[in-house]
CSV table of C-alpha atoms in Angstrom, one decimal:
chain,number,residue,atom,x,y,z
A,1,MET,CA,-40.0,-40.1,13.5
A,2,VAL,CA,-42.0,-38.2,16.1
A,3,VAL,CA,-40.5,-36.3,19.0
A,4,GLY,CA,-42.3,-35.6,22.2
A,5,ASP,CA,-44.4,-38.1,24.1
A,6,PHE,CA,-43.8,-40.7,21.4
A,7,ALA,CA,-40.6,-42.8,21.2
A,8,ILE,CA,-38.1,-42.2,18.4
A,9,GLU,CA,-37.3,-45.5,16.7
A,10,ILE,CA,-33.6,-46.3,15.9
A,11,ASP,CA,-31.6,-49.3,14.9
A,12,THR,CA,-28.6,-49.0,17.2
A,13,LEU,CA,-28.2,-46.9,20.3
A,14,VAL,CA,-24.7,-46.1,21.6
A,15,VAL,CA,-24.4,-44.8,25.2
A,16,GLY,CA,-21.2,-42.9,25.7
A,17,ALA,CA,-19.1,-41.0,23.1
A,18,GLY,CA,-15.6,-41.9,24.3
A,19,PRO,CA,-13.0,-43.8,22.2
A,20,GLY,CA,-15.1,-46.9,22.5
A,21,GLY,CA,-18.5,-45.4,21.9
A,22,TYR,CA,-17.8,-43.0,19.0
A,23,VAL,CA,-15.8,-45.7,17.2
A,24,ALA,CA,-18.7,-48.2,17.7
A,25,ALA,CA,-21.2,-45.6,16.4
A,26,ILE,CA,-19.2,-44.9,13.3
A,27,ARG,CA,-18.6,-48.6,12.5
A,28,ALA,CA,-22.3,-49.4,13.1
A,29,ALA,CA,-23.3,-46.6,10.7
A,30,GLN,CA,-20.8,-47.9,8.1
A,31,THR,CA,-22.6,-51.2,8.1
A,32,GLY,CA,-25.9,-49.5,7.3
A,33,GLN,CA,-27.4,-49.2,10.8
A,34,LYS,CA,-29.4,-46.1,11.8
A,35,VAL,CA,-27.4,-44.9,14.8
A,36,THR,CA,-28.0,-42.5,17.7
A,37,ILE,CA,-25.2,-41.8,20.2
A,38,VAL,CA,-26.0,-40.4,23.6
A,39,GLU,CA,-23.4,-38.5,25.6
A,40,LYS,CA,-24.1,-36.7,28.9
A,41,ASP,CA,-20.9,-34.7,28.9
A,42,VAL,CA,-18.6,-34.0,26.0
A,43,LEU,CA,-17.7,-35.9,22.8
A,44,GLY,CA,-14.5,-37.9,23.1
A,45,GLY,CA,-15.1,-39.0,26.7
A,46,VAL,CA,-12.4,-39.1,29.3
A,47,CYS,CA,-9.6,-40.0,26.9
A,48,LEU,CA,-9.8,-37.0,24.6
A,49,ASN,CA,-10.9,-34.5,27.2
A,50,VAL,CA,-9.4,-35.3,30.6
A,51,GLY,CA,-7.2,-38.4,30.1
A,52,CYS,CA,-4.9,-39.7,27.4
A,53,ILE,CA,-4.7,-36.7,25.1
A,54,PRO,CA,-4.3,-33.8,27.5
A,55,SER,CA,-1.9,-35.8,29.7
A,56,LYS,CA,0.3,-36.6,26.7
A,57,ALA,CA,0.2,-32.9,25.6
A,58,LEU,CA,1.5,-31.9,29.1
A,59,ILE,CA,4.1,-34.7,29.0
A,60,SER,CA,5.3,-33.5,25.6
A,61,VAL,CA,5.7,-29.9,26.8
A,62,GLY,CA,7.5,-31.2,29.9
A,63,HIS,CA,10.0,-33.0,27.6
A,64,ARG,CA,10.6,-29.8,25.6
A,65,PHE,CA,11.2,-27.9,28.8
A,66,GLU,CA,13.5,-30.5,30.3
A,67,HIS,CA,15.5,-30.8,27.1
A,68,ALA,CA,15.9,-27.1,26.8
A,69,LYS,CA,17.3,-26.9,30.3
A,70,HIS,CA,19.6,-30.0,30.1
A,71,SER,CA,21.2,-30.4,26.7
A,72,GLU,CA,24.6,-28.9,27.5
A,73,ASP,CA,26.4,-32.2,26.7
A,74,MET,CA,25.0,-31.9,23.1
A,75,GLY,CA,26.3,-28.3,22.8
A,76,VAL,CA,23.0,-26.6,23.4
A,77,ILE,CA,23.4,-24.1,26.2
A,78,ALA,CA,20.2,-22.3,27.0
A,79,SER,CA,20.0,-19.6,29.7
A,80,GLU,CA,16.9,-18.4,31.5
A,81,VAL,CA,14.6,-21.0,30.1
A,82,LYS,CA,11.1,-20.1,31.3
A,83,LEU,CA,7.8,-21.9,31.5
A,84,ASP,CA,4.5,-20.1,30.9
A,85,PHE,CA,2.1,-22.5,32.5
A,86,GLU,CA,-0.9,-20.6,31.3
A,87,LYS,CA,0.3,-21.0,27.7
A,88,VAL,CA,1.0,-24.7,28.4
A,89,GLN,CA,-2.6,-25.2,29.4
A,90,ALA,CA,-3.8,-23.2,26.4
A,91,PHE,CA,-1.7,-25.5,24.1
A,92,LYS,CA,-3.2,-28.6,25.8
A,93,ASN,CA,-6.7,-27.3,25.4
A,94,SER,CA,-6.2,-26.5,21.8
A,95,VAL,CA,-5.2,-30.1,21.1
A,96,VAL,CA,-8.3,-31.3,23.0
A,97,ASN,CA,-10.6,-29.0,21.1
A,98,LYS,CA,-9.2,-30.0,17.7
A,99,LEU,CA,-9.7,-33.7,18.5
A,100,THR,CA,-13.2,-33.4,20.0
A,101,GLY,CA,-14.3,-31.2,17.1
A,102,GLY,CA,-12.9,-33.8,14.8
A,103,VAL,CA,-15.0,-36.5,16.5
A,104,GLU,CA,-18.2,-34.5,16.1
A,105,GLY,CA,-17.3,-34.0,12.4
A,106,LEU,CA,-16.7,-37.8,12.0
A,107,LEU,CA,-20.0,-38.7,13.6
A,108,LYS,CA,-22.0,-36.2,11.6
A,109,GLY,CA,-20.1,-37.2,8.4
A,110,ASN,CA,-21.2,-40.8,9.0
A,111,LYS,CA,-24.8,-39.7,9.6
A,112,VAL,CA,-24.8,-40.6,13.3
A,113,ASN,CA,-27.4,-38.7,15.3
A,114,ILE,CA,-25.8,-37.0,18.4
A,115,VAL,CA,-28.0,-36.6,21.5
A,116,LYS,CA,-26.9,-34.9,24.7
A,117,GLY,CA,-28.2,-36.3,28.0
A,118,GLU,CA,-28.2,-39.1,30.5
A,119,ALA,CA,-29.6,-42.5,29.5
A,120,TYR,CA,-31.8,-44.6,31.7
A,121,PHE,CA,-33.0,-48.0,30.5
A,122,VAL,CA,-36.7,-48.6,30.9
A,123,ASP,CA,-36.5,-52.1,29.3
A,124,ALA,CA,-34.4,-54.1,26.9
A,125,ASN,CA,-35.6,-52.0,23.9
A,126,THR,CA,-36.4,-48.7,25.5
A,127,VAL,CA,-34.3,-45.9,26.9
A,128,ARG,CA,-35.2,-42.5,28.4
A,129,VAL,CA,-32.7,-39.7,27.7
A,130,ILE,CA,-32.8,-36.9,30.2
A,131,ASP,CA,-31.1,-33.5,29.6
A,132,GLY,CA,-31.9,-31.0,32.3
A,133,ASP,CA,-35.7,-30.5,32.4
A,134,SER,CA,-36.3,-32.2,29.1
A,135,ALA,CA,-36.6,-35.9,28.3
A,136,GLN,CA,-37.1,-38.1,25.2
A,137,THR,CA,-37.8,-41.8,24.9
A,138,TYR,CA,-36.1,-43.9,22.2
A,139,THR,CA,-36.8,-47.5,21.2
A,140,PHE,CA,-33.9,-49.5,19.7
A,141,LYS,CA,-33.2,-52.8,18.2
A,142,ASN,CA,-29.7,-53.0,19.6
A,143,ALA,CA,-27.6,-51.0,22.1
A,144,ILE,CA,-23.9,-50.7,22.8
A,145,LEU,CA,-22.9,-49.5,26.3
A,146,ALA,CA,-19.7,-47.5,26.4
A,147,THR,CA,-20.0,-45.4,29.5
A,148,GLY,CA,-16.4,-45.6,30.6
A,149,SER,CA,-15.1,-45.2,34.2
A,150,ARG,CA,-14.4,-42.5,36.8
A,151,PRO,CA,-11.6,-42.1,39.4
A,152,VAL,CA,-11.9,-43.9,42.7
A,153,GLU,CA,-12.2,-41.6,45.6
A,154,ILE,CA,-10.6,-42.6,48.9
A,155,PRO,CA,-12.8,-41.9,52.0
A,156,THR,CA,-9.9,-40.1,53.7
A,157,PHE,CA,-9.0,-38.1,50.6
A,158,LYS,CA,-12.3,-36.6,49.4
A,159,PHE,CA,-11.8,-34.6,46.2
A,160,THR,CA,-11.6,-30.9,46.7
A,161,ASP,CA,-9.7,-27.9,45.1
A,162,ARG,CA,-6.5,-29.2,46.8
A,163,VAL,CA,-7.2,-33.0,46.7
A,164,LEU,CA,-7.3,-33.7,43.0
A,165,ASN,CA,-8.2,-36.5,40.7
A,166,SER,CA,-6.5,-36.7,37.3
A,167,THR,CA,-9.0,-34.3,35.8
A,168,GLY,CA,-8.2,-31.7,38.4
A,169,ALA,CA,-4.5,-32.2,38.0
A,170,LEU,CA,-4.7,-31.7,34.2
A,171,ASN,CA,-6.6,-28.5,34.6
A,172,LEU,CA,-4.5,-26.7,37.3
A,173,LYS,CA,-4.2,-23.0,36.6
A,174,GLU,CA,-0.9,-22.7,38.5
A,175,LEU,CA,2.2,-24.9,38.4
A,176,PRO,CA,2.6,-26.6,41.9
A,177,GLN,CA,5.9,-26.1,43.6
A,178,LYS,CA,5.2,-29.4,45.5
A,179,LEU,CA,2.9,-32.2,44.6
A,180,VAL,CA,2.1,-35.5,46.4
A,181,VAL,CA,0.8,-38.4,44.2
A,182,ILE,CA,-1.1,-41.2,45.9
A,183,GLY,CA,-0.8,-44.3,43.7
A,184,GLY,CA,2.2,-45.2,41.6
A,185,GLY,CA,0.4,-46.8,38.6
A,186,TYR,CA,0.1,-45.6,35.1
A,187,ILE,CA,-1.7,-42.3,35.7
A,188,GLY,CA,0.2,-41.3,38.9
A,189,THR,CA,3.6,-42.0,37.5
A,190,GLU,CA,2.9,-40.3,34.1
A,191,LEU,CA,1.6,-37.1,35.6
A,192,GLY,CA,4.2,-37.2,38.4
A,193,SER,CA,6.9,-37.4,35.6
A,194,ALA,CA,5.3,-34.5,33.7
A,195,PHE,CA,5.2,-32.2,36.7
A,196,ALA,CA,8.7,-33.2,37.7
A,197,ASN,CA,9.9,-32.1,34.3
A,198,PHE,CA,8.2,-28.8,34.9
A,199,GLY,CA,10.3,-28.4,38.0
A,200,THR,CA,7.7,-29.5,40.6
A,201,GLU,CA,9.0,-31.4,43.7
A,202,VAL,CA,7.1,-34.7,43.5
A,203,THR,CA,6.5,-37.4,46.1
A,204,ILE,CA,4.9,-40.6,45.0
A,205,ILE,CA,3.2,-42.8,47.7
A,206,GLU,CA,2.5,-46.3,46.6
A,207,GLY,CA,0.8,-49.0,48.7
A,208,GLY,CA,2.4,-51.9,46.9
A,209,LYS,CA,5.9,-53.2,46.9
A,210,ASP,CA,6.8,-51.2,43.7
A,211,ILE,CA,5.4,-48.6,41.3
A,212,LEU,CA,4.1,-49.6,37.9
A,213,ALA,CA,3.2,-53.1,39.0
A,214,GLY,CA,2.0,-54.2,35.6
A,215,PHE,CA,5.4,-54.0,34.0
A,216,GLU,CA,8.6,-56.1,34.5
A,217,LYS,CA,11.0,-55.0,37.2
A,218,GLN,CA,13.8,-54.7,34.6
A,219,MET,CA,11.8,-52.0,32.9
A,220,THR,CA,10.6,-50.1,36.0
A,221,GLN,CA,14.1,-50.0,37.4
A,222,ILE,CA,15.1,-47.8,34.5
A,223,VAL,CA,12.0,-45.6,34.9
A,224,LYS,CA,12.7,-45.3,38.7
A,225,LYS,CA,16.3,-44.3,38.0
A,226,GLY,CA,15.0,-41.5,35.7
A,227,LEU,CA,12.4,-40.3,38.3
A,228,LYS,CA,15.0,-40.1,41.1
A,229,LYS,CA,17.3,-38.1,38.7
A,230,LYS,CA,14.5,-35.6,38.5
A,231,GLY,CA,14.3,-35.4,42.2
A,232,VAL,CA,11.1,-37.5,42.6
A,233,THR,CA,10.7,-39.2,46.0
A,234,ILE,CA,9.2,-42.7,45.8
A,235,GLU,CA,7.7,-44.3,48.9
A,236,VAL,CA,6.6,-47.9,48.4
A,237,ASN,CA,4.8,-50.2,50.9
A,238,ALA,CA,3.3,-47.0,52.2
A,239,SER,CA,-0.2,-46.4,53.4
A,240,ALA,CA,-1.8,-43.0,52.8
A,241,LYS,CA,-3.7,-42.1,56.0
A,242,GLY,CA,-5.2,-38.7,55.5
A,243,VAL,CA,-4.8,-35.1,54.5
A,244,VAL,CA,-5.3,-31.8,56.2
A,245,GLU,CA,-5.9,-28.7,54.0
A,246,ASN,CA,-4.9,-25.2,54.8
A,247,GLU,CA,-5.0,-21.9,53.0
A,248,ASN,CA,-1.7,-22.5,51.1
A,249,GLY,CA,-1.8,-26.3,50.5
A,250,VAL,CA,-2.1,-29.7,52.1
A,251,VAL,CA,-0.3,-31.9,54.7
A,252,VAL,CA,-0.5,-35.6,53.8
A,253,THR,CA,0.0,-38.2,56.4
A,254,TYR,CA,1.2,-41.7,55.5
A,255,GLU,CA,2.8,-44.7,57.1
A,256,VAL,CA,5.7,-46.7,55.9
A,257,GLY,CA,7.7,-49.4,57.8
A,258,GLY,CA,5.6,-48.8,60.9
A,259,GLU,CA,6.6,-45.1,61.0
A,260,GLU,CA,4.1,-42.3,60.5
A,261,LYS,CA,5.3,-39.5,58.2
A,262,THR,CA,4.0,-36.3,56.8
A,263,VAL,CA,4.7,-34.3,53.7
A,264,GLU,CA,3.6,-30.8,52.8
A,265,ALA,CA,2.6,-29.9,49.3
A,266,ASP,CA,0.5,-27.4,47.3
A,267,TYR,CA,-1.8,-30.3,46.0
A,268,VAL,CA,-2.3,-34.0,46.4
A,269,LEU,CA,-3.2,-36.1,43.4
A,270,VAL,CA,-5.1,-39.3,44.1
A,271,THR,CA,-4.7,-42.0,41.4
A,272,VAL,CA,-5.7,-45.3,42.9
A,273,GLY,CA,-7.8,-46.7,40.2
A,274,ARG,CA,-11.0,-46.2,38.3
A,275,ARG,CA,-14.6,-47.4,38.8
A,276,PRO,CA,-16.8,-48.5,35.9
A,277,ASN,CA,-19.8,-46.2,35.2
A,278,THR,CA,-22.5,-48.9,35.3
A,279,ASP,CA,-24.6,-47.4,38.0
A,280,GLU,CA,-27.5,-45.0,37.5
A,281,LEU,CA,-28.3,-46.5,34.1
A,282,GLY,CA,-31.2,-48.8,35.2
A,283,LEU,CA,-29.2,-51.9,34.1
A,284,GLU,CA,-30.2,-53.9,37.2
A,285,GLN,CA,-33.9,-53.2,36.4
A,286,ILE,CA,-33.6,-54.8,33.0
A,287,GLY,CA,-31.7,-57.8,34.2
A,288,ILE,CA,-28.2,-57.3,32.9
A,289,GLU,CA,-25.7,-59.6,34.7
A,290,PHE,CA,-22.8,-58.0,36.6
A,291,ALA,CA,-19.4,-59.4,37.2
A,292,GLU,CA,-17.1,-58.3,40.1
A,293,ARG,CA,-16.4,-54.6,40.8
A,294,GLY,CA,-19.4,-53.3,38.9
A,295,LEU,CA,-18.2,-54.7,35.5
A,296,LEU,CA,-20.6,-56.3,33.1
A,297,LYS,CA,-20.5,-59.9,31.8
A,298,VAL,CA,-20.0,-60.2,28.1
A,299,ASP,CA,-19.2,-62.9,25.5
A,300,LYS,CA,-16.6,-62.8,22.7
A,301,GLN,CA,-18.8,-60.5,20.7
A,302,CYS,CA,-19.2,-58.1,23.6
A,303,ARG,CA,-22.8,-59.2,24.1
A,304,THR,CA,-24.3,-59.1,27.6
A,305,ASN,CA,-26.8,-61.8,28.8
A,306,ILE,CA,-29.5,-59.6,27.1
A,307,PRO,CA,-28.9,-60.6,23.4
A,308,ASN,CA,-29.5,-57.1,21.9
A,309,ILE,CA,-27.4,-55.2,24.4
A,310,TYR,CA,-23.6,-55.0,24.2
A,311,ALA,CA,-20.9,-53.6,26.5
A,312,ILE,CA,-17.4,-52.4,25.8
A,313,GLY,CA,-14.4,-50.6,27.2
A,314,ASP,CA,-13.8,-49.9,30.9
A,315,ILE,CA,-17.2,-51.4,32.0
A,316,VAL,CA,-16.1,-55.0,31.0
A,317,ALA,CA,-13.2,-57.1,32.1
A,318,GLY,CA,-9.7,-56.4,30.9
A,319,PRO,CA,-7.2,-53.5,31.0
A,320,GLN,CA,-8.8,-50.0,31.0
A,321,LEU,CA,-7.2,-48.8,27.8
A,322,ALA,CA,-8.7,-46.5,25.1
A,323,HIS,CA,-7.4,-48.7,22.2
A,324,LYS,CA,-9.1,-51.8,23.8
A,325,ALA,CA,-12.4,-49.9,24.0
A,326,SER,CA,-12.1,-48.8,20.3
A,327,TYR,CA,-11.3,-52.4,19.2
A,328,GLU,CA,-14.3,-53.8,21.2
A,329,GLY,CA,-16.5,-51.1,19.7
A,330,LYS,CA,-15.8,-52.2,16.2
A,331,VAL,CA,-16.4,-55.9,17.2
A,332,ALA,CA,-19.8,-55.1,18.8
A,333,ALA,CA,-20.9,-53.0,15.8
A,334,GLU,CA,-19.9,-55.7,13.4
A,335,ALA,CA,-21.6,-58.4,15.5
A,336,ILE,CA,-24.9,-56.4,15.4
A,337,ALA,CA,-24.5,-56.3,11.6
A,338,GLY,CA,-24.3,-60.1,11.5
A,339,GLU,CA,-20.6,-60.3,10.9
A,340,LYS,CA,-18.5,-63.0,12.6
A,341,SER,CA,-16.2,-60.6,14.5
A,342,ILE,CA,-15.0,-61.7,17.9
A,343,VAL,CA,-12.6,-60.2,20.4
A,344,ASP,CA,-9.1,-61.6,20.4
A,345,TYR,CA,-6.7,-60.1,22.9
A,346,LEU,CA,-3.6,-62.0,21.7
A,347,ALA,CA,-1.7,-58.8,20.9
A,348,ILE,CA,-3.2,-56.0,22.9
A,349,PRO,CA,-0.4,-53.5,23.8
A,350,ALA,CA,0.0,-51.5,27.0
A,351,VAL,CA,2.0,-48.3,27.0
A,352,CYS,CA,3.2,-46.0,29.8
A,353,PHE,CA,4.5,-42.5,28.9
A,354,THR,CA,7.1,-42.2,31.6
A,355,ASP,CA,10.7,-41.2,31.1
A,356,PRO,CA,11.7,-43.3,29.3
A,357,GLU,CA,8.5,-44.8,27.8
A,358,MET,CA,7.5,-48.4,28.5
A,359,ALA,CA,5.5,-50.7,26.2
A,360,THR,CA,4.6,-54.3,26.4
A,361,VAL,CA,2.5,-56.8,24.3
A,362,GLY,CA,1.8,-60.5,24.7
A,363,TYR,CA,3.5,-62.5,27.3
A,364,SER,CA,6.3,-61.4,29.6
A,365,GLU,CA,9.0,-64.0,30.3
A,366,GLU,CA,7.5,-64.7,33.7
A,367,GLN,CA,3.9,-65.0,32.3
A,368,ALA,CA,5.0,-67.3,29.5
A,369,LYS,CA,6.7,-69.7,32.0
A,370,ALA,CA,3.7,-69.5,34.3
A,371,GLU,CA,1.6,-70.7,31.3
A,372,GLY,CA,3.9,-73.7,30.8
A,373,LEU,CA,5.5,-72.3,27.7
A,374,GLU,CA,9.2,-73.1,27.0
A,375,VAL,CA,10.6,-69.9,25.7
A,376,ASN,CA,13.8,-68.2,24.6
A,377,VAL,CA,14.4,-64.6,25.6
A,378,ALA,CA,16.7,-62.0,24.2
A,379,LYS,CA,17.5,-58.3,24.9
A,380,PHE,CA,19.2,-55.6,22.9
A,381,PRO,CA,20.2,-52.2,24.5
A,382,PHE,CA,19.4,-48.8,23.2
A,383,ALA,CA,23.0,-47.9,24.0
A,384,ALA,CA,24.2,-50.0,21.1
A,385,ASN,CA,21.9,-48.2,18.6
A,386,GLY,CA,23.2,-45.3,16.4
A,387,ARG,CA,19.9,-43.4,16.4
A,388,ALA,CA,19.6,-43.6,20.2
A,389,LEU,CA,23.2,-42.3,20.6
A,390,ALA,CA,22.4,-39.4,18.2
A,391,LEU,CA,19.3,-38.6,20.2
A,392,ASN,CA,21.4,-38.8,23.4
A,393,GLN,CA,18.7,-41.2,24.8
A,394,THR,CA,20.4,-44.4,25.4
A,395,GLU,CA,18.6,-45.8,28.4
A,396,GLY,CA,16.5,-48.9,27.8
A,397,PHE,CA,16.2,-52.1,25.8
A,398,VAL,CA,14.0,-54.2,23.6
A,399,LYS,CA,13.2,-57.7,24.9
A,400,LEU,CA,11.6,-60.5,22.8
A,401,VAL,CA,10.0,-63.7,24.1
A,402,ALA,CA,9.8,-66.5,21.6
A,403,ARG,CA,8.5,-70.1,21.8
A,404,LYS,CA,11.5,-72.4,22.0
A,405,GLU,CA,10.3,-75.1,19.6
A,406,ASP,CA,9.8,-72.8,16.6
A,407,GLY,CA,10.8,-69.3,17.4
A,408,LEU,CA,7.2,-68.0,17.3
A,409,LEU,CA,7.0,-64.6,19.0
A,410,VAL,CA,4.7,-64.6,22.0
A,411,GLY,CA,5.7,-61.4,23.8
A,412,ALA,CA,7.7,-58.2,23.7
A,413,GLN,CA,8.7,-55.5,26.1
A,414,ILE,CA,10.3,-52.1,25.3
A,415,VAL,CA,11.6,-49.5,27.6
A,416,GLY,CA,13.3,-46.5,26.0
A,417,ALA,CA,12.8,-43.5,23.8
A,418,GLY,CA,9.9,-44.0,21.3
A,419,ALA,CA,8.7,-47.3,22.9
A,420,SER,CA,5.1,-46.2,22.4
A,421,ASP,CA,5.6,-46.1,18.6
A,422,MET,CA,8.0,-49.1,18.3
A,423,ILE,CA,5.7,-51.6,20.0
A,424,SER,CA,3.2,-51.5,17.0
A,425,GLU,CA,5.6,-53.6,14.8
A,426,LEU,CA,5.8,-56.2,17.5
A,427,CYS,CA,2.0,-56.2,17.9
A,428,LEU,CA,1.7,-56.9,14.2
A,429,ALA,CA,4.4,-59.6,14.4
A,430,ILE,CA,2.6,-61.5,17.2
A,431,GLU,CA,-0.8,-61.0,15.7
A,432,GLY,CA,0.5,-62.3,12.4
A,433,GLY,CA,2.1,-65.4,13.9
A,434,MET,CA,5.6,-64.3,12.9
A,435,THR,CA,8.8,-65.8,14.2
A,436,ALA,CA,12.0,-64.1,15.3
A,437,GLU,CA,13.5,-65.1,12.0
A,438,ASP,CA,10.8,-63.2,10.2
A,439,VAL,CA,11.6,-60.1,12.1
A,440,SER,CA,15.4,-60.5,11.6
A,441,LEU,CA,14.9,-60.9,7.9
A,442,THR,CA,12.8,-57.8,7.6
A,443,ILE,CA,14.9,-54.9,6.3
A,444,HIS,CA,14.7,-52.0,8.8
A,445,PRO,CA,15.8,-48.4,7.8
A,446,HIS,CA,19.0,-47.1,9.2
A,447,PRO,CA,19.6,-45.2,11.4
A,448,THR,CA,16.4,-45.7,13.4
A,449,LEU,CA,15.3,-46.9,16.8
A,450,GLY,CA,13.3,-49.6,14.9
A,451,GLU,CA,16.5,-51.4,14.1
A,452,ILE,CA,16.7,-52.4,17.8
A,453,THR,CA,13.8,-54.7,17.2
A,454,MET,CA,15.6,-56.4,14.3
A,455,GLU,CA,18.9,-56.6,16.4
A,456,THR,CA,17.0,-58.2,19.3
A,457,ALA,CA,15.6,-60.9,16.9
A,458,GLU,CA,19.2,-61.6,15.8
A,459,VAL,CA,20.3,-62.0,19.4
A,460,LEU,CA,17.4,-64.4,19.9
A,461,LEU,CA,18.6,-66.4,16.9
A,462,GLY,CA,22.2,-66.4,18.2
A,463,ASN,CA,23.8,-64.3,15.4
A,464,PRO,CA,23.9,-60.6,16.6
A,465,ILE,CA,25.8,-58.1,14.6
A,466,HIS,CA,26.2,-55.1,16.9
A,467,ILE,CA,26.8,-56.7,20.3
A,468,ILE,CA,29.1,-59.5,21.3
A,469,SER,CA,27.1,-62.7,21.9
A,470,LYS,CA,27.8,-64.3,25.3
């Protein structure tokens, strides 16, 4: 191996060290490949540093603060509950640092070579990695692209110190008294909920007919009820027009129902989607085929049209989810090793950490019918569950969708406390080809929220124990 004007030869190059890239690198190394991972920023990518992990840390603190202030009906009466936002941010950063440090340790422990810099492809087997004034050429047998995505910027809402993307919102040094959120999808609603729990006055402006469009209305209705209880204003079918900044904050102009309105705030958070990071890599130059919106075309092994170059995560079709990227990373690494791994999205879950949480996997009732499936559907409320009552968190339900002919589970939706953890059982059930009867016959520990899954299966079979069958 010679460094300098000569190329360094490696088996597998991974570009991007987010939840897709670092997992791909580790799995590739485990199969005996000589792996180098290139990251221009920090290990862990958006998810660990400025996305999933820090946002969930803030959400967790928000829940603690909210519960401390409002648990009188459980006999907990707290006076003068205070929030030290500087300590909140320090806690969040400590979580991030532990995880990113852990990623570095895992990569090194698996003998993955870590290189800092930006990758530019010279041809289908050569990449130039640039870091400041230095550069190094690498030749590779195979490459996995895992470069992730970045927030979409609206022309009339250019990012500044007051007009924030999700990264800026997560790193605020002060707690806003008022916050406007443009976009009522996952990110906007999660962060809006978190800041509302801290006591911020939040306004969500959504261009569509409802917030959280990817989830069933029965689920989002419960979340919207919770948001309004926190004092969050939700404007739907609204068009954000522009923003004027001043010394103390912003004035956002938007239109709804033909009427132009304004709202003042300390900051405005723009969360209207993410754009794949497929530009500035030289991919066009080497002939990689693009799909719509800057995404890359791949087959069931995550292989692009160039046989030795693979792509995963936010830069290929499908939901922009960290666990999807990690899953695809393992498939790509195993495909390079000659294994028969292929992607199968039968049971890929989606979770939104709102109040209460929402989670879904497989088909919704509407989707199943649209696919021509004859299904039976059943729901069981959290309010009839002992553990939910003991937690004083009774909003929500579990819903199961099963094929009518044989009871095969094809979908599940949960809205309620712990939905993010409860959905995994149903992912496994769908992935394993289980029926409602299989779930109902599985002994669940008591008292737990997990029992609601079993109870829902019993409703589906027509023999519920803890609610009266209609």
